[in-house]
């Protein structure tokens, strides 16, 4: 039943315990028979060698498990800022999220970033404050941070008994029970009444929940005003209703590493997070441009969004899809509305990290992987040929850092291009381009670790030795005043010679134009294209540093020809040399690319960041404040920002995030 399905993501700052929590979920739901540990490099969800070596999640991994009578599709996402694209595409197809906070670290920088991403998709959340057993753990301090820093309304539905080394269990405020995990694996749970010592605190916390929620439900309000006890079923129902609309965020606590609290988190997932039926109907667009709301049932028209591609050397591409409407069956044909091609669905798999279970079909609301699609990419919509539809694609952040990569041996150039094309098909945040100035292959990514992983994959998976270097900035040149240029090209080598005469004028302009003002007959019409070809060839290398010349108007004023010795080659050469002379006399200037830089930082680091921007020849555009967070927008020369990911983290103790994109070229001072 779709009502008993939950599609959730596990999101958090790096090292908050996402993968450890997911490993416990898999163990307690019976999906696995032992708990993997990230620090031992044997977790189920972090199955790539790069993840196990570093002890961090790099790519999102999907799995399916059962709790009570519910089916839960889980996507475990990375916490490192360099892999925020993985979080973006996961949240696009999920209905709910579990946000994990460290009881010591509280709301950390990436916590804020993933929270804002979830806000963008209006995803209901539950919060889980993990690591209650570590020194410095403070449950209520983190709850306060969730309220003040994130602007959310946290509602604790269980509270810890003890903290740090004295953390013993939790009090379930909905049922008013004291819950203790008795064995090392956390499988033996004892529930008792709340002790006299804890009863007053627990009763006060529960009353605060009831008081806040009473204004949203008349039944709860009547009981509250009459000072009557509130049944747990009613309280659970009202918490769920408010969670689904984003009014409140239920908060739980535990220690996943110590196997405490995870079962109550699973209960919260099925009790408070939405099923596919609880979220808004997806909006699609037909080929006519008409938009419509889709029904979320298996009998509706097929609409499935491809949100992830994984290259598999045995079966080709694995396309992860979320089915929003209709039924997707193995052995049938679908229409890819992006490529406008019909493709066959060979097999459908339910994924458990890198393990697979074949199924005959998946219906509306479900997530699975498809084998057999050839021309498919992230963001494509699969539908029926007779009912073509387009779902809103996934938007990804722009790359912020670049490196140059070249094969150690020239003969491997084609192999490296093929390998990078395969990796880029999997990773939409990776951009691959060729710098025509230097001939280098330029990789653009989200950060230094991101590009480090890409180059490591080239070496490990594709057995390619590569050389890395910093790319050169793509400067340009322009002119600042009008100037004339003239060339009489005459060459006699015996027999027929070469002759052409061209006089032209250059002046600053927006864009590039060539205008013909020569007197009729001065240069025959058939030679004018050759003159323009020479001009266009000359602007590829300017007079200062050999960079392309932009923003000028060229006017051909006069010329002469010889009936025997003139040729297209002679006029092309004359046009090229005349333009070079004019450019050299037109006060040329160097232009450099300017990027728009946006930095999100806690208030206390604003001064040092502004000083750093000034030292990089940047100029401030604006500053805004949002929930004690400063958003700084500025324009900075690209040449000053190589390695900026490391610099900004150093300036802000790793708490600031930034994005940048090309804005314009301007004259270098």
GROMACS .gro file of C-alpha atoms in nm, residues 286-563:
model
  278
  286UNK     CA    1   0.291   1.827  -2.189
  287UNK     CA    2   0.457   1.884  -2.526
  288UNK     CA    3   0.200   2.156  -2.595
  289UNK     CA    4   0.337   2.350  -2.296
  290UNK     CA    5   0.022   2.287  -2.094
  291UNK     CA    6   0.085   2.216  -1.724
  292UNK     CA    7  -0.120   1.976  -1.516
  293UNK     CA    8  -0.128   1.802  -1.178
  294UNK     CA    9  -0.070   1.427  -1.192
  295UNK     CA   10  -0.258   1.174  -0.986
  296UNK     CA   11  -0.040   0.967  -0.754
  297UNK     CA   12  -0.178   0.623  -0.832
  298UNK     CA   13  -0.073   0.320  -1.033
  299UNK     CA   14  -0.359   0.366  -1.282
  300UNK     CA   15  -0.248   0.715  -1.387
  301UNK     CA   16  -0.017   0.804  -1.678
  302UNK     CA   17   0.344   0.696  -1.625
  303UNK     CA   18   0.574   0.972  -1.500
  304UNK     CA   19   0.912   0.874  -1.355
  305UNK     CA   20   1.212   1.101  -1.291
  306UNK     CA   21   1.570   0.977  -1.337
  307UNK     CA   22   1.764   1.126  -1.046
  308UNK     CA   23   2.092   0.934  -1.054
  309UNK     CA   24   2.303   0.744  -1.307
  310UNK     CA   25   2.561   0.485  -1.204
  311UNK     CA   26   2.787   0.324  -1.465
  312UNK     CA   27   2.815  -0.053  -1.420
  313UNK     CA   28   3.071  -0.244  -1.625
  314UNK     CA   29   2.850  -0.555  -1.633
  315UNK     CA   30   2.506  -0.415  -1.718
  316UNK     CA   31   2.576  -0.063  -1.849
  317UNK     CA   32   2.394   0.229  -1.690
  318UNK     CA   33   2.189   0.186  -1.375
  319UNK     CA   34   1.925   0.460  -1.381
  320UNK     CA   35   1.773   0.538  -1.041
  321UNK     CA   36   1.413   0.656  -1.081
  322UNK     CA   37   1.133   0.788  -0.864
  323UNK     CA   38   0.793   0.688  -1.002
  324UNK     CA   39   0.546   0.970  -0.941
  325UNK     CA   40   0.250   0.830  -1.131
  326UNK     CA   41   0.155   0.509  -1.308
  327UNK     CA   42   0.334   0.176  -1.313
  328UNK     CA   43   0.680   0.096  -1.453
  329UNK     CA   44   0.718  -0.265  -1.566
  330UNK     CA   45   1.020  -0.469  -1.674
  331UNK     CA   46   1.019  -0.569  -2.041
  332UNK     CA   47   0.814  -0.268  -2.155
  333UNK     CA   48   0.902   0.037  -2.364
  334UNK     CA   49   0.907   0.392  -2.226
  335UNK     CA   50   0.942   0.734  -2.387
  336UNK     CA   51   1.231   0.958  -2.283
  337UNK     CA   52   1.082   1.305  -2.322
  338UNK     CA   53   1.427   1.472  -2.311
  339UNK     CA   54   1.583   1.273  -2.596
  340UNK     CA   55   1.247   1.206  -2.767
  341UNK     CA   56   1.341   0.841  -2.804
  342UNK     CA   57   1.172   0.515  -2.715
  343UNK     CA   58   1.375   0.286  -2.487
  344UNK     CA   59   1.324  -0.059  -2.338
  345UNK     CA   60   1.321  -0.127  -1.965
  346UNK     CA   61   1.506  -0.458  -1.944
  347UNK     CA   62   1.507  -0.512  -1.568
  348UNK     CA   63   1.397  -0.330  -1.253
  349UNK     CA   64   1.596  -0.358  -0.931
  350UNK     CA   65   1.542  -0.265  -0.568
  351UNK     CA   66   1.879  -0.148  -0.441
  352UNK     CA   67   2.051  -0.222  -0.113
  353UNK     CA   68   2.368  -0.011  -0.146
  354UNK     CA   69   2.557  -0.209  -0.414
  355UNK     CA   70   2.342  -0.524  -0.377
  356UNK     CA   71   2.031  -0.578  -0.589
  357UNK     CA   72   1.695  -0.750  -0.580
  358UNK     CA   73   1.507  -0.789  -0.909
  359UNK     CA   74   1.136  -0.700  -0.911
  360UNK     CA   75   0.881  -0.720  -1.196
  361UNK     CA   76   0.745  -0.365  -1.153
  362UNK     CA   77   0.729  -0.056  -0.934
  363UNK     CA   78   0.429   0.170  -0.884
  364UNK     CA   79   0.360   0.535  -0.807
  365UNK     CA   80   0.551   0.655  -0.502
  366UNK     CA   81   0.830   0.399  -0.519
  367UNK     CA   82   1.204   0.427  -0.593
  368UNK     CA   83   1.404   0.170  -0.792
  369UNK     CA   84   1.688   0.128  -1.042
  370UNK     CA   85   1.635   0.047  -1.410
  371UNK     CA   86   1.864  -0.147  -1.645
  372UNK     CA   87   1.847  -0.120  -2.022
  373UNK     CA   88   1.816   0.253  -2.089
  374UNK     CA   89   2.083   0.372  -2.333
  375UNK     CA   90   2.046   0.746  -2.389
  376UNK     CA   91   1.946   0.859  -2.042
  377UNK     CA   92   2.081   1.125  -1.805
  378UNK     CA   93   2.000   1.275  -1.467
  379UNK     CA   94   1.681   1.482  -1.479
  380UNK     CA   95   1.520   1.298  -1.773
  381UNK     CA   96   1.152   1.203  -1.754
  382UNK     CA   97   1.029   0.854  -1.848
  383UNK     CA   98   0.669   0.827  -1.965
  384UNK     CA   99   0.450   0.642  -2.217
  385UNK     CA  100   0.498   0.713  -2.591
  386UNK     CA  101   0.126   0.783  -2.626
  387UNK     CA  102   0.122   1.027  -2.332
  388UNK     CA  103   0.449   1.227  -2.330
  389UNK     CA  104   0.511   1.426  -2.011
  390UNK     CA  105   0.795   1.632  -1.866
  391UNK     CA  106   0.866   1.652  -1.492
  392UNK     CA  107   1.057   1.946  -1.350
  393UNK     CA  108   1.429   1.865  -1.384
  394UNK     CA  109   1.682   1.876  -1.102
  395UNK     CA  110   1.888   2.193  -1.061
  396UNK     CA  111   2.247   2.157  -0.941
  397UNK     CA  112   2.488   2.413  -0.795
  398UNK     CA  113   2.752   2.555  -1.027
  399UNK     CA  114   3.112   2.427  -0.996
  400UNK     CA  115   3.341   2.654  -0.798
  401UNK     CA  116   3.692   2.520  -0.856
  402UNK     CA  117   3.892   2.397  -1.156
  403UNK     CA  118   4.202   2.195  -1.231
  404UNK     CA  119   4.379   2.099  -1.550
  405UNK     CA  120   4.422   1.726  -1.612
  406UNK     CA  121   4.618   1.562  -1.891
  407UNK     CA  122   4.730   1.206  -1.958
  408UNK     CA  123   5.088   1.121  -1.866
  409UNK     CA  124   5.123   0.977  -2.218
  410UNK     CA  125   4.979   1.157  -2.521
  411UNK     CA  126   4.844   0.835  -2.672
  412UNK     CA  127   4.601   0.806  -2.378
  413UNK     CA  128   4.419   1.129  -2.470
  414UNK     CA  129   4.119   0.952  -2.624
  415UNK     CA  130   4.090   0.714  -2.329
  416UNK     CA  131   4.091   0.996  -2.077
  417UNK     CA  132   3.820   1.178  -2.273
  418UNK     CA  133   3.606   0.865  -2.274
  419UNK     CA  134   3.662   0.805  -1.902
  420UNK     CA  135   3.572   1.163  -1.809
  421UNK     CA  136   3.257   1.145  -2.023
  422UNK     CA  137   3.145   0.837  -1.826
  423UNK     CA  138   3.218   1.000  -1.491
  424UNK     CA  139   3.042   1.324  -1.592
  425UNK     CA  140   2.733   1.123  -1.692
  426UNK     CA  141   2.715   1.001  -1.331
  427UNK     CA  142   2.804   1.333  -1.168
  428UNK     CA  143   2.610   1.641  -1.289
  429UNK     CA  144   2.824   1.873  -1.072
  430UNK     CA  145   3.136   1.781  -1.273
  431UNK     CA  146   3.204   1.985  -1.587
  432UNK     CA  147   3.459   1.878  -1.847
  433UNK     CA  148   3.590   2.125  -2.106
  434UNK     CA  149   3.893   2.189  -2.323
  435UNK     CA  150   4.087   2.513  -2.294
  436UNK     CA  151   4.149   2.600  -2.658
  437UNK     CA  152   4.421   2.844  -2.555
  438UNK     CA  153   4.637   2.580  -2.385
  439UNK     CA  154   4.492   2.253  -2.516
  440UNK     CA  155   4.440   2.136  -2.155
  441UNK     CA  156   4.140   1.939  -2.031
  442UNK     CA  157   3.975   2.143  -1.757
  443UNK     CA  158   3.771   1.978  -1.481
  444UNK     CA  159   3.531   2.200  -1.287
  445UNK     CA  160   3.388   2.072  -0.961
  446UNK     CA  161   3.246   2.161  -0.621
  447UNK     CA  162   3.574   2.160  -0.429
  448UNK     CA  163   3.921   2.021  -0.395
  449UNK     CA  164   3.807   1.689  -0.243
  450UNK     CA  165   3.552   1.646  -0.520
  451UNK     CA  166   3.818   1.682  -0.790
  452UNK     CA  167   4.063   1.471  -0.590
  453UNK     CA  168   3.810   1.184  -0.596
  454UNK     CA  169   3.759   1.229  -0.973
  455UNK     CA  170   4.131   1.204  -1.047
  456UNK     CA  171   4.157   0.906  -0.813
  457UNK     CA  172   3.881   0.732  -1.005
  458UNK     CA  173   4.072   0.790  -1.330
  459UNK     CA  174   4.370   0.610  -1.181
  460UNK     CA  175   4.188   0.326  -1.006
  461UNK     CA  176   3.890   0.245  -1.224
  462UNK     CA  177   4.030   0.336  -1.565
  463UNK     CA  178   4.401   0.265  -1.500
  464UNK     CA  179   4.501   0.607  -1.633
  465UNK     CA  180   4.806   0.798  -1.510
  466UNK     CA  181   4.731   1.170  -1.522
  467UNK     CA  182   4.921   1.492  -1.462
  468UNK     CA  183   4.745   1.766  -1.270
  469UNK     CA  184   4.801   2.139  -1.281
  470UNK     CA  185   4.628   2.469  -1.231
  471UNK     CA  186   4.445   2.600  -1.538
  472UNK     CA  187   4.538   2.933  -1.686
  473UNK     CA  188   4.294   3.219  -1.655
  474UNK     CA  189   4.120   3.292  -1.985
  475UNK     CA  190   4.214   3.660  -2.026
  476UNK     CA  191   4.100   3.866  -2.324
  477UNK     CA  192   4.217   4.191  -2.484
  478UNK     CA  193   4.036   4.499  -2.611
  479UNK     CA  194   4.108   4.851  -2.742
  480UNK     CA  195   4.030   5.189  -2.589
  481UNK     CA  196   4.046   5.432  -2.884
  482UNK     CA  197   4.012   5.458  -3.259
  483UNK     CA  198   4.312   5.380  -3.482
  484UNK     CA  199   4.400   5.317  -3.847
  485UNK     CA  200   4.589   5.029  -4.000
  486UNK     CA  201   4.714   4.978  -4.353
  487UNK     CA  202   4.901   4.707  -4.538
  488UNK     CA  203   5.035   4.693  -4.893
  489UNK     CA  204   5.121   4.332  -4.943
  490UNK     CA  205   5.340   4.275  -5.245
  491UNK     CA  206   5.544   3.965  -5.307
  492UNK     CA  207   5.731   3.878  -5.625
  493UNK     CA  208   5.909   3.544  -5.654
  494UNK     CA  209   5.923   3.500  -6.028
  495UNK     CA  210   5.621   3.439  -6.240
  496UNK     CA  211   5.291   3.540  -6.090
  497UNK     CA  212   5.325   3.750  -5.772
  498UNK     CA  213   5.102   3.835  -5.475
  499UNK     CA  214   4.947   4.179  -5.434
  500UNK     CA  215   4.682   4.328  -5.206
  501UNK     CA  216   4.625   4.664  -5.042
  502UNK     CA  217   4.390   4.706  -4.744
  503UNK     CA  218   4.322   5.013  -4.528
  504UNK     CA  219   4.096   4.982  -4.226
  505UNK     CA  220   3.989   5.146  -3.901
  506UNK     CA  221   3.923   4.998  -3.557
  507UNK     CA  222   3.720   5.148  -3.271
  508UNK     CA  223   3.575   5.025  -2.938
  509UNK     CA  224   3.227   4.868  -2.957
  510UNK     CA  225   2.998   4.621  -2.784
  511UNK     CA  226   3.066   4.289  -2.951
  512UNK     CA  227   3.252   4.239  -3.279
  513UNK     CA  228   3.152   4.387  -3.617
  514UNK     CA  229   3.306   4.423  -3.963
  515UNK     CA  230   3.171   4.699  -4.187
  516UNK     CA  231   3.257   4.765  -4.553
  517UNK     CA  232   3.293   5.130  -4.665
  518UNK     CA  233   3.531   5.099  -4.960
  519UNK     CA  234   3.467   5.285  -5.282
  520UNK     CA  235   3.316   5.067  -5.552
  521UNK     CA  236   3.581   4.875  -5.738
  522UNK     CA  237   3.868   4.946  -5.499
  523UNK     CA  238   3.860   4.582  -5.392
  524UNK     CA  239   3.661   4.335  -5.602
  525UNK     CA  240   3.363   4.182  -5.422
  526UNK     CA  241   3.503   3.829  -5.449
  527UNK     CA  242   3.805   3.929  -5.233
  528UNK     CA  243   3.608   4.086  -4.945
  529UNK     CA  244   3.539   3.753  -4.768
  530UNK     CA  245   3.915   3.688  -4.773
  531UNK     CA  246   3.983   4.027  -4.610
  532UNK     CA  247   3.727   3.951  -4.338
  533UNK     CA  248   3.879   3.605  -4.287
  534UNK     CA  249   4.219   3.768  -4.229
  535UNK     CA  250   4.063   4.010  -3.979
  536UNK     CA  251   3.895   3.727  -3.787
  537UNK     CA  252   4.218   3.531  -3.775
  538UNK     CA  253   4.407   3.836  -3.644
  539UNK     CA  254   4.172   3.893  -3.349
  540UNK     CA  255   4.247   3.546  -3.212
  541UNK     CA  256   4.577   3.680  -3.076
  542UNK     CA  257   4.595   4.034  -2.945
  543UNK     CA  258   4.902   4.264  -2.940
  544UNK     CA  259   4.963   4.251  -2.563
  545UNK     CA  260   4.976   3.889  -2.449
  546UNK     CA  261   4.831   3.700  -2.741
  547UNK     CA  262   4.480   3.661  -2.592
  548UNK     CA  263   4.164   3.693  -2.809
  549UNK     CA  264   4.051   4.048  -2.887
  550UNK     CA  265   3.689   4.141  -2.811
  551UNK     CA  266   3.461   4.445  -2.825
  552UNK     CA  267   3.572   4.621  -3.139
  553UNK     CA  268   3.432   4.740  -3.469
  554UNK     CA  269   3.643   4.708  -3.784
  555UNK     CA  270   3.565   4.927  -4.084
  556UNK     CA  271   3.729   4.849  -4.421
  557UNK     CA  272   3.797   5.194  -4.571
  558UNK     CA  273   3.998   5.149  -4.890
  559UNK     CA  274   4.227   4.925  -5.085
  560UNK     CA  275   4.367   4.832  -5.424
  561UNK     CA  276   4.420   4.522  -5.632
  562UNK     CA  277   4.618   4.396  -5.930
  563UNK     CA  278   4.441   4.225  -6.216
   0.00000   0.00000   0.00000
